[in-house]
mmCIF file with all atom_site columns, C-alpha atoms in Angstrom:
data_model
loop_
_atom_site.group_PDB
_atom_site.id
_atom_site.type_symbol
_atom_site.label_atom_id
_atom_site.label_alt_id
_atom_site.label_comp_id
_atom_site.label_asym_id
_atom_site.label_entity_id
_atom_site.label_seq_id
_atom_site.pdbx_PDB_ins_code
_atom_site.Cartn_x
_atom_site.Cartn_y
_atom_site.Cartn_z
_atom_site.occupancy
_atom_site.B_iso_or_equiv
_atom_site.pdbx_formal_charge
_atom_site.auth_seq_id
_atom_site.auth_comp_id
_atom_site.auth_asym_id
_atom_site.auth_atom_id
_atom_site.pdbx_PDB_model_num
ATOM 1   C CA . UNK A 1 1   ? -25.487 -10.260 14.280  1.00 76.00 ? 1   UNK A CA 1
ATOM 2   C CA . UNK A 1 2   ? -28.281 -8.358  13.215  1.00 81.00 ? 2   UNK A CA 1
ATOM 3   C CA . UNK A 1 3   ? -29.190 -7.258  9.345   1.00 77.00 ? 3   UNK A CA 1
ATOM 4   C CA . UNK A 1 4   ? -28.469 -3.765  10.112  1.00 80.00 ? 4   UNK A CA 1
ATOM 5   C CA . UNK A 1 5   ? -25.220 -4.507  12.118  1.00 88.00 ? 5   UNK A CA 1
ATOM 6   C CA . UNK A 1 6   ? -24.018 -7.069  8.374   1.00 89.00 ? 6   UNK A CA 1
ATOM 7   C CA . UNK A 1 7   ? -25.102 -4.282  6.036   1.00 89.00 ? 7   UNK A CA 1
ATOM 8   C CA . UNK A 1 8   ? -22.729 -1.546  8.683   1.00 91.00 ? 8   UNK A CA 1
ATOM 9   C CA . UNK A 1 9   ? -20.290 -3.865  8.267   1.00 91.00 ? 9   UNK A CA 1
ATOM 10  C CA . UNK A 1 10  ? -20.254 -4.470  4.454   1.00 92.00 ? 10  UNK A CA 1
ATOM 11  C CA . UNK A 1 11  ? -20.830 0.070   3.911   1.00 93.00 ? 11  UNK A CA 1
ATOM 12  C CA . UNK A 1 12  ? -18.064 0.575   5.999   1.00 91.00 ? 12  UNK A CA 1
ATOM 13  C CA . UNK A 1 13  ? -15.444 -2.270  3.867   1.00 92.00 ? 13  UNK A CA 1
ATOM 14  C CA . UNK A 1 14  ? -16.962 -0.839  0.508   1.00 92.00 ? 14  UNK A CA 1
ATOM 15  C CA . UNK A 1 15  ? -15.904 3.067   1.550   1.00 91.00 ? 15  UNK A CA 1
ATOM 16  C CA . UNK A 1 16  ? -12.488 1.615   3.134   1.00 89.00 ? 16  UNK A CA 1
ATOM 17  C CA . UNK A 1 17  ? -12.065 -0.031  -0.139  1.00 88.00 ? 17  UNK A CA 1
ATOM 18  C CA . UNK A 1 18  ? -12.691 3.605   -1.935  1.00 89.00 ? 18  UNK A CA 1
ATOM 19  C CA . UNK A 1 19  ? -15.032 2.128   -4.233  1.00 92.00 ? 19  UNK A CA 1
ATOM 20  C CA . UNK A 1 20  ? -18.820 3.300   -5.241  1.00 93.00 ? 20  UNK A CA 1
ATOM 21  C CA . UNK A 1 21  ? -22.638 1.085   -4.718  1.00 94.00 ? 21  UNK A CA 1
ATOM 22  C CA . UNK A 1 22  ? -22.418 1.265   -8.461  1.00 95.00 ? 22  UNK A CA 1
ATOM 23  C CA . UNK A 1 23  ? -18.353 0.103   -9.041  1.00 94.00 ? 23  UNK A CA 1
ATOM 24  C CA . UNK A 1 24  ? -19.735 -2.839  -6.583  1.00 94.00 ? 24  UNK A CA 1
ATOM 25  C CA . UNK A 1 25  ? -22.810 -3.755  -8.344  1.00 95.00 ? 25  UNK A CA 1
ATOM 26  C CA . UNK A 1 26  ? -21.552 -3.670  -11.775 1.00 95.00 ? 26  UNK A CA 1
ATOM 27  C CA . UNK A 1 27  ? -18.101 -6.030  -10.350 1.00 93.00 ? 27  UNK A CA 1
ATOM 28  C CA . UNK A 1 28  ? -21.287 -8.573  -8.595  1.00 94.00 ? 28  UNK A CA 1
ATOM 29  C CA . UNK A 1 29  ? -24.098 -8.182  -12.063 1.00 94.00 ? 29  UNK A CA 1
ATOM 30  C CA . UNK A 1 30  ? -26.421 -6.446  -9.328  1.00 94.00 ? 30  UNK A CA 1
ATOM 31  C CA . UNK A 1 31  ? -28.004 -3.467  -9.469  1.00 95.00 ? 31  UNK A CA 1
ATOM 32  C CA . UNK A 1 32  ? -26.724 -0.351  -7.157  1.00 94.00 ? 32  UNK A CA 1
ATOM 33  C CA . UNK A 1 33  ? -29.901 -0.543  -5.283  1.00 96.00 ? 33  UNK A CA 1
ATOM 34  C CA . UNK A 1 34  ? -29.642 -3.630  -4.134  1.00 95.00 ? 34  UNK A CA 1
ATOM 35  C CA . UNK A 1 35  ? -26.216 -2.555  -2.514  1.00 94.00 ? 35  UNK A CA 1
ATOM 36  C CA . UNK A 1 36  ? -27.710 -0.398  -1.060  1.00 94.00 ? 36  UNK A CA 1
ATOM 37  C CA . UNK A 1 37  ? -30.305 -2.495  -0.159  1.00 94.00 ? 37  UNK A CA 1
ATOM 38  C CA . UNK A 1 38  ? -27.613 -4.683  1.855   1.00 93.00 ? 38  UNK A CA 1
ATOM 39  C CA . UNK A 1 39  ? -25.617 -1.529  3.953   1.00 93.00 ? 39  UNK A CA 1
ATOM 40  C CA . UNK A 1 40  ? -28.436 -0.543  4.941   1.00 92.00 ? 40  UNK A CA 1
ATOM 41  C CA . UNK A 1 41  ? -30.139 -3.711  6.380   1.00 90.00 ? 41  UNK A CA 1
ATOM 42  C CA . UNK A 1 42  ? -33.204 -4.116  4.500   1.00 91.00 ? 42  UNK A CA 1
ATOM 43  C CA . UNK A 1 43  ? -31.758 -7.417  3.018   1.00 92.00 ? 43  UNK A CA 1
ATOM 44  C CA . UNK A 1 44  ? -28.875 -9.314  2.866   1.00 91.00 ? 44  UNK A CA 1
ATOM 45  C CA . UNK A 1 45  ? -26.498 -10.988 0.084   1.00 92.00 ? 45  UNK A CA 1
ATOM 46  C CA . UNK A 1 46  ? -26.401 -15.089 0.400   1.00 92.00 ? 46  UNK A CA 1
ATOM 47  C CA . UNK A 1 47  ? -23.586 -16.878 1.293   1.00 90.00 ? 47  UNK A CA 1
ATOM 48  C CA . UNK A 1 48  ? -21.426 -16.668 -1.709  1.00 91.00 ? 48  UNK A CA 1
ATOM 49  C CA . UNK A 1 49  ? -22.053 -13.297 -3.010  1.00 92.00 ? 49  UNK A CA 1
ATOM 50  C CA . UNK A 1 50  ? -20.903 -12.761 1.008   1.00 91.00 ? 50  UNK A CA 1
ATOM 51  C CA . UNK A 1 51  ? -17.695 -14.205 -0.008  1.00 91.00 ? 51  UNK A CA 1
ATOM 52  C CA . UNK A 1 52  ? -17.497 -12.273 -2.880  1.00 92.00 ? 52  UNK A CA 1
ATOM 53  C CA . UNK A 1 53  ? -18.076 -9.447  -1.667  1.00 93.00 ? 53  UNK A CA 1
ATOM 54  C CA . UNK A 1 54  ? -14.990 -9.570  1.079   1.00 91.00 ? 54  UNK A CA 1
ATOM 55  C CA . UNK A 1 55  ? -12.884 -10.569 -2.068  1.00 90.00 ? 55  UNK A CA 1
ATOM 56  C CA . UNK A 1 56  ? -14.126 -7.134  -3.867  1.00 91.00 ? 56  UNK A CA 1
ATOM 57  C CA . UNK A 1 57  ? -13.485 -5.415  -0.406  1.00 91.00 ? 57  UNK A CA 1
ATOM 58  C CA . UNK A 1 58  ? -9.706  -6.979  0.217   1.00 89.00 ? 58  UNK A CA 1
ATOM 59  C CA . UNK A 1 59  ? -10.945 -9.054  3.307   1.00 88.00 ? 59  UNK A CA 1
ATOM 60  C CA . UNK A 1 60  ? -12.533 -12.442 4.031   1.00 86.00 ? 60  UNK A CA 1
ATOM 61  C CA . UNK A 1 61  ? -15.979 -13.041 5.836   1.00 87.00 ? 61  UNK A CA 1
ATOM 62  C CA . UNK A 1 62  ? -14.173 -14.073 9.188   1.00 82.00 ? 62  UNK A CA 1
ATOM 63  C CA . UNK A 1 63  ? -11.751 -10.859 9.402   1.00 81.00 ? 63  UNK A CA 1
ATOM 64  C CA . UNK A 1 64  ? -15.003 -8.993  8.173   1.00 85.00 ? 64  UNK A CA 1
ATOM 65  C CA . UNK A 1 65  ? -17.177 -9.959  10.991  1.00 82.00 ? 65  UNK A CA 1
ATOM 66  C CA . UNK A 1 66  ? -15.262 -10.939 13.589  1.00 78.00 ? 66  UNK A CA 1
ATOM 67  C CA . UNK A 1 67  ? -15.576 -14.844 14.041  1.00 73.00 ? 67  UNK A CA 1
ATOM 68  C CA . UNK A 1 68  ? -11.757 -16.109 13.954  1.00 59.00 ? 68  UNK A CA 1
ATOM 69  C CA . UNK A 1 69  ? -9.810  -13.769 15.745  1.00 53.00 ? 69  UNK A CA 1
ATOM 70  C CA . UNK A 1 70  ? -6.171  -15.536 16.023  1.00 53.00 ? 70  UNK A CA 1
ATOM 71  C CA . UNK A 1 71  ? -2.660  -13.932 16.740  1.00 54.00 ? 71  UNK A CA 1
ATOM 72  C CA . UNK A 1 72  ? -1.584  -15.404 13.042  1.00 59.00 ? 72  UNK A CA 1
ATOM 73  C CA . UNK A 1 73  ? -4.836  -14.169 11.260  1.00 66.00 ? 73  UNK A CA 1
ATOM 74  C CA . UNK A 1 74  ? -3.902  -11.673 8.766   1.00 69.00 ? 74  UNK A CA 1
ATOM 75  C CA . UNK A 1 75  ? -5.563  -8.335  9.402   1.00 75.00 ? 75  UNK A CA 1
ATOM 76  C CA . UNK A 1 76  ? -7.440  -6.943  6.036   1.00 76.00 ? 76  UNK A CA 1
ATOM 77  C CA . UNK A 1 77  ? -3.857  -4.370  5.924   1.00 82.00 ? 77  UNK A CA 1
ATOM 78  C CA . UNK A 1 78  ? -2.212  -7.741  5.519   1.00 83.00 ? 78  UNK A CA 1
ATOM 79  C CA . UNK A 1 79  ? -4.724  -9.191  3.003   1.00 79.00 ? 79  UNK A CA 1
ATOM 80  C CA . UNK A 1 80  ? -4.205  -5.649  0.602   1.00 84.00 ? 80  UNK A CA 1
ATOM 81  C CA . UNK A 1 81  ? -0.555  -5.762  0.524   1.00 85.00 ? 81  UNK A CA 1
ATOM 82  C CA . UNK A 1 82  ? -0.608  -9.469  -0.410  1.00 86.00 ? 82  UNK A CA 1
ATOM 83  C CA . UNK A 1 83  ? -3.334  -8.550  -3.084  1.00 84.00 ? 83  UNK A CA 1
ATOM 84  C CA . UNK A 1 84  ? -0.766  -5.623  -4.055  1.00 87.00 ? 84  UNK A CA 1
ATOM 85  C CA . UNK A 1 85  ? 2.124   -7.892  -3.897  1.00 88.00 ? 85  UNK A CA 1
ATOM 86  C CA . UNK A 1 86  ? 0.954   -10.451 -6.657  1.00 87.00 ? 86  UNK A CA 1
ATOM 87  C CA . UNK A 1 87  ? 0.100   -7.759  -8.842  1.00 88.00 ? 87  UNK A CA 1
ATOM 88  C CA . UNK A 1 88  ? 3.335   -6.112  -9.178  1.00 88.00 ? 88  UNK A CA 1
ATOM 89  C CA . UNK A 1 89  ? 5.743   -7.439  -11.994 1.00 90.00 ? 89  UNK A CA 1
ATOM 90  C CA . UNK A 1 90  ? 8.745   -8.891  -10.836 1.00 90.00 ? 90  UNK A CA 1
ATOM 91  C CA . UNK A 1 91  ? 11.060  -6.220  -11.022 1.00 89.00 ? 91  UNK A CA 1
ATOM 92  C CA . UNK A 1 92  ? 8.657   -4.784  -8.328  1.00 87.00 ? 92  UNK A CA 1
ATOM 93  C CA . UNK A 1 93  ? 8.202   -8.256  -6.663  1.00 89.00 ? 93  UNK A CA 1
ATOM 94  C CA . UNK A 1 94  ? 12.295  -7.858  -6.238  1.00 88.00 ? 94  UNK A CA 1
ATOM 95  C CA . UNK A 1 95  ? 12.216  -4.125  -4.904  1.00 90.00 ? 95  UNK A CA 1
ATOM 96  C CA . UNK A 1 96  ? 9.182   -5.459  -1.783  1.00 89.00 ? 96  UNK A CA 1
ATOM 97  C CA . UNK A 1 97  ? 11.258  -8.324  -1.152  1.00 90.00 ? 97  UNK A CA 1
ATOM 98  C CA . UNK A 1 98  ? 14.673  -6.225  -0.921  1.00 88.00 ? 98  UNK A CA 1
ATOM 99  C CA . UNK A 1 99  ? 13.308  -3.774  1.405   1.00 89.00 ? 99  UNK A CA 1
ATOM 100 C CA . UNK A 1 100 ? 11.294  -6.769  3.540   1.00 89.00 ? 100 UNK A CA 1
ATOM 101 C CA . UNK A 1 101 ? 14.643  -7.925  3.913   1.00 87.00 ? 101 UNK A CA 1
ATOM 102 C CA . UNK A 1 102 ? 17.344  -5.309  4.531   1.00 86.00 ? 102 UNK A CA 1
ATOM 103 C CA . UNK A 1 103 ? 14.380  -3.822  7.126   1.00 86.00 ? 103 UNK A CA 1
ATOM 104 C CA . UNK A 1 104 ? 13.682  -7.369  8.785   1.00 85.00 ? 104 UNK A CA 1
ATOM 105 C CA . UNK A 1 105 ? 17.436  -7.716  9.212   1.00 84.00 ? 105 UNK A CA 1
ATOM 106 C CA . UNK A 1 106 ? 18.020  -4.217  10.566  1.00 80.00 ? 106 UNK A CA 1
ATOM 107 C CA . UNK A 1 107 ? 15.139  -4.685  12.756  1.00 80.00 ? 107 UNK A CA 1
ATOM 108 C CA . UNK A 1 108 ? 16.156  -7.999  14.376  1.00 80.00 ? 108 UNK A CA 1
ATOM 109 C CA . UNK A 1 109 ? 19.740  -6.520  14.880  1.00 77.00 ? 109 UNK A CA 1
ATOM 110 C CA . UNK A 1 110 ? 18.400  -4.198  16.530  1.00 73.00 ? 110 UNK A CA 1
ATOM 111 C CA . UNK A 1 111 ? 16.375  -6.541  18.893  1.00 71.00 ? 111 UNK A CA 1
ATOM 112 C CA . UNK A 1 112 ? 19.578  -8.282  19.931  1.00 69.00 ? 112 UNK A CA 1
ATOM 113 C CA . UNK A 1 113 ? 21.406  -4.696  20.134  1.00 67.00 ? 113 UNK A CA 1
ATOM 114 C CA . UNK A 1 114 ? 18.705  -3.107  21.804  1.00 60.00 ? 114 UNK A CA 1
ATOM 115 C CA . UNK A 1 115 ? 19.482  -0.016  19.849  1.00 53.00 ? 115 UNK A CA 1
ATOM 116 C CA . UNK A 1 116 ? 17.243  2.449   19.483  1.00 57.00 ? 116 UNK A CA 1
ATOM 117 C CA . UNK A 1 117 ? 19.086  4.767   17.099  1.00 58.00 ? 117 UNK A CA 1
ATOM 118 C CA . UNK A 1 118 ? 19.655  2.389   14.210  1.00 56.00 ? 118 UNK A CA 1
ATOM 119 C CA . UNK A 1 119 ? 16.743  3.673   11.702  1.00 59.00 ? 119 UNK A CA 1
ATOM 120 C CA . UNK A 1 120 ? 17.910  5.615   8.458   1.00 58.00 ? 120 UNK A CA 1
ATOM 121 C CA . UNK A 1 121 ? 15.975  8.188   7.604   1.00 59.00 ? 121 UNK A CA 1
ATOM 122 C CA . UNK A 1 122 ? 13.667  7.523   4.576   1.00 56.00 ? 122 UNK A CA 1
ATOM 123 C CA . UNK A 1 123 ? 14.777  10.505  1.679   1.00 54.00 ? 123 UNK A CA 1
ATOM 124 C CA . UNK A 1 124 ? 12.662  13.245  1.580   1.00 59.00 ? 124 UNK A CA 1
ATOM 125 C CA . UNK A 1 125 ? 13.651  13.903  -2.253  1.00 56.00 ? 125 UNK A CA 1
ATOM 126 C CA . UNK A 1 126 ? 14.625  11.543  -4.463  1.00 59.00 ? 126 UNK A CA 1
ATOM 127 C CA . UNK A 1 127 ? 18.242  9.999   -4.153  1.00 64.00 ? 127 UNK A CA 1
ATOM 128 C CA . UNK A 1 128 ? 20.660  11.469  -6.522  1.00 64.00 ? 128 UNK A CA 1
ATOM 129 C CA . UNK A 1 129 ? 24.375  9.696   -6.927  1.00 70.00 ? 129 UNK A CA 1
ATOM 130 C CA . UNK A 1 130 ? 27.025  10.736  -7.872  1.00 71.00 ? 130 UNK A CA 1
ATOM 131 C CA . UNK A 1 131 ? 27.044  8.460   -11.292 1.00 74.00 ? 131 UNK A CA 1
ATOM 132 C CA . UNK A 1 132 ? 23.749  10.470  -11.968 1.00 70.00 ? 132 UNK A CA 1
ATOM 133 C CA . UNK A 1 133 ? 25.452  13.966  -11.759 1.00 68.00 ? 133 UNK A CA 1
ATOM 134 C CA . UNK A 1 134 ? 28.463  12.787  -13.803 1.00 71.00 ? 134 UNK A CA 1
ATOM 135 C CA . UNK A 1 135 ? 26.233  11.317  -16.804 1.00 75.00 ? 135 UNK A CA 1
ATOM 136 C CA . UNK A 1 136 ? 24.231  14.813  -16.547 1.00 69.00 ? 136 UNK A CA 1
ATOM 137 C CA . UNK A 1 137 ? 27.454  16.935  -16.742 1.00 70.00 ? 137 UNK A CA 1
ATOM 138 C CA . UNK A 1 138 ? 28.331  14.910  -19.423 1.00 73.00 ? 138 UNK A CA 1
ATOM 139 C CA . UNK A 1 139 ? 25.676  15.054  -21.178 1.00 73.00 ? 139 UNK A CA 1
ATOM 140 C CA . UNK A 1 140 ? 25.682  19.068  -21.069 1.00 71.00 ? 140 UNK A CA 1
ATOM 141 C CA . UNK A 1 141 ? 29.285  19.636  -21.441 1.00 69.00 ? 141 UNK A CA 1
ATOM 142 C CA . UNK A 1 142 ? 29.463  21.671  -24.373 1.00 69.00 ? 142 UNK A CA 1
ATOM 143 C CA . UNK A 1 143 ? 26.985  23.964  -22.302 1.00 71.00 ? 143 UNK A CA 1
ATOM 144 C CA . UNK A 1 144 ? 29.247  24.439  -19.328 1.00 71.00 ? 144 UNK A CA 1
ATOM 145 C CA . UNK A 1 145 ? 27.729  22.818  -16.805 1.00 69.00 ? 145 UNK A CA 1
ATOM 146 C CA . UNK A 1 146 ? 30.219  20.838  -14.787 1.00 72.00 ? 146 UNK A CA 1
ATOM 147 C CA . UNK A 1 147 ? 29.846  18.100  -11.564 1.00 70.00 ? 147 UNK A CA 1
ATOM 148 C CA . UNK A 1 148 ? 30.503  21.506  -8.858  1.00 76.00 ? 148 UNK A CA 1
ATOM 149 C CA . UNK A 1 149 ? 27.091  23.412  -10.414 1.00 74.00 ? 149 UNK A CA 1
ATOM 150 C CA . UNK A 1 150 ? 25.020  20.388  -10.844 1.00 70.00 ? 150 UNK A CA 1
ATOM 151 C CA . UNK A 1 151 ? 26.110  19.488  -6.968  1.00 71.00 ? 151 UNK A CA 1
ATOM 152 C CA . UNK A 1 152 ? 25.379  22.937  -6.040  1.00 74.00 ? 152 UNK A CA 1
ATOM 153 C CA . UNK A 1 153 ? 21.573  23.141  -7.785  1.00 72.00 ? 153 UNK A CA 1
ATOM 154 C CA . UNK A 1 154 ? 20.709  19.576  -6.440  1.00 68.00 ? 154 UNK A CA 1
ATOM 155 C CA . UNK A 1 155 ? 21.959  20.969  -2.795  1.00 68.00 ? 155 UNK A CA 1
ATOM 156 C CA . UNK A 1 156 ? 19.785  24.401  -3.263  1.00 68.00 ? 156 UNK A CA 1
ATOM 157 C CA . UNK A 1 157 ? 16.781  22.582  -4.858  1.00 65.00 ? 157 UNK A CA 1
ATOM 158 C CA . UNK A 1 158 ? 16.526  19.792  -1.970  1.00 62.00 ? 158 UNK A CA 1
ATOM 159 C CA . UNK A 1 159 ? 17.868  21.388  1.068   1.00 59.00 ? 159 UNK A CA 1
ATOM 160 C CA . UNK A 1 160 ? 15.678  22.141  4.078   1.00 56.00 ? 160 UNK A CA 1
ATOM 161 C CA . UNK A 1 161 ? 15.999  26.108  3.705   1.00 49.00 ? 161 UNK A CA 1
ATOM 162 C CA . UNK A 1 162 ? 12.926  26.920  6.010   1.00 44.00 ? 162 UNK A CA 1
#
């Protein structure tokens, strides 16, 4: 792999990553130059700023340039939602690993169903119950609002009129 074809390589993980030369330099202690020094092949980072530099970018050096390509590997979509995953609290850790579940399980029923027509459709709007509509009315009782009108503005507000 040529220098050109490494700094391609790293330009093309920084701008998937959404960040700037200079968010990059000032994360490494470089200057933006030199990043730009890299992408576009005039010289190249050493070995561990490499590494470092896939770490910044959400991906490791083999996934980056291509040497260990494996059925298991984890593409760099894998290695960002992992990276996501640990940084949620665990109220959110709960929420991923509800949904990983209820979807793996719908998905392998379906696999020994071979059903097609088993996905739920993902709300457009936001999910309103009817616990939600009941504390509301309550809450605006003394202005006449009851559970028929609240039902009746969340079904003009969110239905598909077009």
């Amino acid at each position: 792999m040529t220098k050109a074809e490494i700094g391609a390589v790293l330009k093309e993980l920084r701008l998937a990553s959404g960040k700037t030369q200079k968010e990059v330099a000032d994360l490494l202690g470089r200057t933006q130059q030199i990043i730009g020094h890299w992408e576009t092949g005039y010289s190249q980072p050493d070995a561990n700023t490499l590494f470092t530099l896939c770490d910044i970018y959400g991906t490791t050096v083999d996934d980056a340039f291509g040497f260990k390509k494996k059925s298991d590997s984890l593409s760099q979509t894998d290695f960002l939602f992992i990276k996501k995953y640990h940084s949620l609290d665990e109220h959110g850790k709960r929420m991923v690993e509800f949904t990983l579940n209820e979807e793996f399980c719908r998905c392998e029923s379906a696999k020994q169903k071979n059903d097609e027509d088993n996905i739920v459709p993902y709300p457009q709007y936001p999910t309103v119950t009817k616990k939600d509509i009941k504390t509301f009315a309550a809450r605006n009782k003394k202005k006449g609002v009851t559970d028929e009108k609240i039902a009746e503005l969340i079904y003009n507000l969110f239905s598909d009129k077009e």
